[in-house]
Amino acid sequence: MARVAERQRQIAAERDEPTAHAAPEPAKTEPAANVPEQRAAPSVEELEGELAAHPDQVLRRLADALPRGEREAQRLSLLEVRALVLRGEIGPARTKARGYFERWPAGPDTAALEQLTGAHPTADGATP
């Protein structure tokens, strides 16, 4: 019996395989290449800090931002418009500004959005 076990170990060593009696090696875990990395949602402050140098990156990261309250949602909307303006995308920026005016007709960022895009809210809350 001892000779059989010894022979099994020799064959396994030649094949570089574990023997039936050997404890299995723990599986090596490597991050999957196609699974996106989980990141914390960026804060408005982080995004504002990146805006001037990296408007494209800010636009991508805005999708991950989770507003904590109405004011933060307004700030994120303004930030998106600012990023679009920095990229020279005035038409999409105006569209986003109009969406802001419809949602928050008397919002605190109305003047900034008007100045950035030239879009204006109307008296009835609609936009031209």
PDB file of C-alpha atoms in Angstrom:
ATOM      1  CA  MET A   1       0.000   0.000   0.000  1.00  0.00           C
ATOM      2  CA  ALA A   2       2.810   2.397   0.834  1.00  0.00           C
ATOM      3  CA  ARG A   3       4.415   1.702  -2.543  1.00  0.00           C
ATOM      4  CA  VAL A   4       1.159   2.587  -4.372  1.00  0.00           C
ATOM      5  CA  ALA A   5       0.825   5.862  -2.507  1.00  0.00           C
ATOM      6  CA  GLU A   6       4.468   6.696  -3.206  1.00  0.00           C
ATOM      7  CA  ARG A   7       4.025   5.950  -6.904  1.00  0.00           C
ATOM      8  CA  GLN A   8       0.914   8.161  -7.029  1.00  0.00           C
ATOM      9  CA  ARG A   9       2.938  11.016  -5.507  1.00  0.00           C
ATOM     10  CA  GLN A  10       5.704  10.544  -8.072  1.00  0.00           C
ATOM     11  CA  ILE A  11       3.263  10.563 -10.994  1.00  0.00           C
ATOM     12  CA  ALA A  12       1.465  13.586  -9.612  1.00  0.00           C
ATOM     13  CA  ALA A  13       4.781  15.406  -9.134  1.00  0.00           C
ATOM     14  CA  GLU A  14       5.763  14.635 -12.718  1.00  0.00           C
ATOM     15  CA  ARG A  15       2.423  15.976 -13.947  1.00  0.00           C
ATOM     16  CA  ASP A  16       2.552  18.845 -11.451  1.00  0.00           C
ATOM     17  CA  GLU A  17      -0.870  17.778 -10.119  1.00  0.00           C
ATOM     18  CA  PRO A  18      -1.987  17.340  -6.524  1.00  0.00           C
ATOM     19  CA  THR A  19      -2.332  13.787  -5.284  1.00  0.00           C
ATOM     20  CA  ALA A  20      -5.560  12.300  -4.049  1.00  0.00           C
ATOM     21  CA  HIS A  21      -4.200  12.448  -0.488  1.00  0.00           C
ATOM     22  CA  ALA A  22      -2.821  15.968  -0.692  1.00  0.00           C
ATOM     23  CA  ALA A  23      -4.891  18.859   0.578  1.00  0.00           C
ATOM     24  CA  PRO A  24      -6.199  20.978  -2.267  1.00  0.00           C
ATOM     25  CA  GLU A  25      -4.541  24.331  -2.727  1.00  0.00           C
ATOM     26  CA  PRO A  26      -6.756  27.326  -2.128  1.00  0.00           C
ATOM     27  CA  ALA A  27      -8.090  28.807  -5.340  1.00  0.00           C
ATOM     28  CA  LYS A  28      -6.320  31.922  -6.486  1.00  0.00           C
ATOM     29  CA  THR A  29      -8.719  34.770  -6.957  1.00  0.00           C
ATOM     30  CA  GLU A  30      -7.958  37.444  -9.460  1.00  0.00           C
ATOM     31  CA  PRO A  31     -10.268  40.301 -10.287  1.00  0.00           C
ATOM     32  CA  ALA A  32     -12.275  39.613 -13.397  1.00  0.00           C
ATOM     33  CA  ALA A  33     -11.225  41.798 -16.285  1.00  0.00           C
ATOM     34  CA  ASN A  34     -14.730  42.464 -17.494  1.00  0.00           C
ATOM     35  CA  VAL A  35     -16.328  43.312 -14.141  1.00  0.00           C
ATOM     36  CA  PRO A  36     -16.379  47.068 -13.499  1.00  0.00           C
ATOM     37  CA  GLU A  37     -14.718  48.290 -10.350  1.00  0.00           C
ATOM     38  CA  GLN A  38     -17.149  49.398  -7.668  1.00  0.00           C
ATOM     39  CA  ARG A  39     -16.533  53.029  -6.798  1.00  0.00           C
ATOM     40  CA  ALA A  40     -18.078  55.291  -4.282  1.00  0.00           C
ATOM     41  CA  ALA A  41     -20.439  57.840  -5.774  1.00  0.00           C
ATOM     42  CA  PRO A  42     -18.590  61.120  -6.321  1.00  0.00           C
ATOM     43  CA  SER A  43     -19.571  64.123  -4.268  1.00  0.00           C
ATOM     44  CA  VAL A  44     -20.576  67.436  -5.792  1.00  0.00           C
ATOM     45  CA  GLU A  45     -17.425  68.969  -4.316  1.00  0.00           C
ATOM     46  CA  GLU A  46     -15.203  66.362  -5.985  1.00  0.00           C
ATOM     47  CA  LEU A  47     -16.860  66.935  -9.332  1.00  0.00           C
ATOM     48  CA  GLU A  48     -16.635  70.719  -9.012  1.00  0.00           C
ATOM     49  CA  GLY A  49     -12.926  70.388  -8.270  1.00  0.00           C
ATOM     50  CA  GLU A  50     -12.364  68.352 -11.453  1.00  0.00           C
ATOM     51  CA  LEU A  51     -14.588  70.445 -13.724  1.00  0.00           C
ATOM     52  CA  ALA A  52     -12.136  73.016 -15.104  1.00  0.00           C
ATOM     53  CA  ALA A  53      -9.442  70.494 -15.985  1.00  0.00           C
ATOM     54  CA  HIS A  54     -11.555  67.452 -16.892  1.00  0.00           C
ATOM     55  CA  PRO A  55     -15.099  68.301 -18.086  1.00  0.00           C
ATOM     56  CA  ASP A  56     -15.343  65.021 -20.042  1.00  0.00           C
ATOM     57  CA  GLN A  57     -14.523  62.995 -16.947  1.00  0.00           C
ATOM     58  CA  VAL A  58     -17.012  64.985 -14.883  1.00  0.00           C
ATOM     59  CA  LEU A  59     -19.765  64.246 -17.407  1.00  0.00           C
ATOM     60  CA  ARG A  60     -18.979  60.511 -17.199  1.00  0.00           C
ATOM     61  CA  ARG A  61     -18.883  60.534 -13.398  1.00  0.00           C
ATOM     62  CA  LEU A  62     -22.137  62.469 -13.082  1.00  0.00           C
ATOM     63  CA  ALA A  63     -23.957  59.249 -13.921  1.00  0.00           C
ATOM     64  CA  ASP A  64     -22.573  57.748 -10.691  1.00  0.00           C
ATOM     65  CA  ALA A  65     -23.461  60.738  -8.529  1.00  0.00           C
ATOM     66  CA  LEU A  66     -26.345  60.184  -6.157  1.00  0.00           C
ATOM     67  CA  PRO A  67     -27.831  63.431  -4.893  1.00  0.00           C
ATOM     68  CA  ARG A  68     -28.667  63.554  -1.214  1.00  0.00           C
ATOM     69  CA  GLY A  69     -31.551  65.949  -1.300  1.00  0.00           C
ATOM     70  CA  GLU A  70     -33.115  68.480  -3.624  1.00  0.00           C
ATOM     71  CA  ARG A  71     -30.359  71.101  -3.371  1.00  0.00           C
ATOM     72  CA  GLU A  72     -27.670  68.605  -4.276  1.00  0.00           C
ATOM     73  CA  ALA A  73     -29.728  67.481  -7.284  1.00  0.00           C
ATOM     74  CA  GLN A  74     -29.883  71.123  -8.385  1.00  0.00           C
ATOM     75  CA  ARG A  75     -26.129  71.522  -7.974  1.00  0.00           C
ATOM     76  CA  LEU A  76     -25.456  68.373  -9.996  1.00  0.00           C
ATOM     77  CA  SER A  77     -27.732  69.670 -12.752  1.00  0.00           C
ATOM     78  CA  LEU A  78     -25.854  72.996 -12.816  1.00  0.00           C
ATOM     79  CA  LEU A  79     -22.556  71.119 -12.848  1.00  0.00           C
ATOM     80  CA  GLU A  80     -23.669  69.101 -15.866  1.00  0.00           C
ATOM     81  CA  VAL A  81     -24.598  72.279 -17.745  1.00  0.00           C
ATOM     82  CA  ARG A  82     -21.252  73.869 -16.857  1.00  0.00           C
ATOM     83  CA  ALA A  83     -19.377  70.790 -18.118  1.00  0.00           C
ATOM     84  CA  LEU A  84     -21.309  70.831 -21.405  1.00  0.00           C
ATOM     85  CA  VAL A  85     -20.577  74.542 -21.877  1.00  0.00           C
ATOM     86  CA  LEU A  86     -16.866  73.937 -21.235  1.00  0.00           C
ATOM     87  CA  ARG A  87     -16.923  71.288 -23.955  1.00  0.00           C
ATOM     88  CA  GLY A  88     -18.599  73.742 -26.326  1.00  0.00           C
ATOM     89  CA  GLU A  89     -21.867  71.800 -26.392  1.00  0.00           C
ATOM     90  CA  ILE A  90     -24.201  74.774 -26.017  1.00  0.00           C
ATOM     91  CA  GLY A  91     -27.297  73.099 -27.525  1.00  0.00           C
ATOM     92  CA  PRO A  92     -27.269  70.158 -25.076  1.00  0.00           C
ATOM     93  CA  ALA A  93     -26.447  72.604 -22.255  1.00  0.00           C
ATOM     94  CA  ARG A  94     -29.535  74.676 -23.106  1.00  0.00           C
ATOM     95  CA  THR A  95     -31.655  71.528 -23.159  1.00  0.00           C
ATOM     96  CA  LYS A  96     -30.412  70.580 -19.693  1.00  0.00           C
ATOM     97  CA  ALA A  97     -30.994  74.146 -18.462  1.00  0.00           C
ATOM     98  CA  ARG A  98     -34.589  74.002 -19.729  1.00  0.00           C
ATOM     99  CA  GLY A  99     -35.062  70.760 -17.828  1.00  0.00           C
ATOM    100  CA  TYR A 100     -33.806  72.511 -14.697  1.00  0.00           C
ATOM    101  CA  PHE A 101     -36.253  75.409 -15.251  1.00  0.00           C
ATOM    102  CA  GLU A 102     -39.156  72.990 -15.666  1.00  0.00           C
ATOM    103  CA  ARG A 103     -38.289  71.086 -12.508  1.00  0.00           C
ATOM    104  CA  TRP A 104     -37.260  74.084 -10.390  1.00  0.00           C
ATOM    105  CA  PRO A 105     -38.768  77.245 -11.950  1.00  0.00           C
ATOM    106  CA  ALA A 106     -37.517  79.438  -9.104  1.00  0.00           C
ATOM    107  CA  GLY A 107     -34.392  77.396  -8.367  1.00  0.00           C
ATOM    108  CA  PRO A 108     -31.328  79.059  -6.847  1.00  0.00           C
ATOM    109  CA  ASP A 109     -29.204  78.387  -9.960  1.00  0.00           C
ATOM    110  CA  THR A 110     -31.565  80.011 -12.458  1.00  0.00           C
ATOM    111  CA  ALA A 111     -29.441  83.136 -12.952  1.00  0.00           C
ATOM    112  CA  ALA A 112     -26.273  81.094 -13.442  1.00  0.00           C
ATOM    113  CA  LEU A 113     -27.980  78.853 -15.989  1.00  0.00           C
ATOM    114  CA  GLU A 114     -29.360  81.860 -17.863  1.00  0.00           C
ATOM    115  CA  GLN A 115     -25.899  83.389 -18.018  1.00  0.00           C
ATOM    116  CA  LEU A 116     -24.251  80.128 -19.116  1.00  0.00           C
ATOM    117  CA  THR A 117     -26.735  79.131 -21.796  1.00  0.00           C
ATOM    118  CA  GLY A 118     -28.907  82.086 -22.728  1.00  0.00           C
ATOM    119  CA  ALA A 119     -31.996  79.976 -21.939  1.00  0.00           C
ATOM    120  CA  HIS A 120     -34.655  81.592 -19.742  1.00  0.00           C
ATOM    121  CA  PRO A 121     -37.606  80.274 -17.794  1.00  0.00           C
ATOM    122  CA  THR A 122     -41.001  81.705 -18.644  1.00  0.00           C
ATOM    123  CA  ALA A 123     -43.644  83.003 -16.279  1.00  0.00           C
ATOM    124  CA  ASP A 124     -45.690  79.803 -16.538  1.00  0.00           C
ATOM    125  CA  GLY A 125     -42.691  77.590 -15.829  1.00  0.00           C
ATOM    126  CA  ALA A 126     -42.282  76.489 -19.444  1.00  0.00           C
ATOM    127  CA  THR A 127     -39.194  77.408 -21.440  1.00  0.00           C
ATOM    128  CA  PRO A 128     -39.073  78.888 -24.923  1.00  0.00           C
TER     129      PRO A 128
END
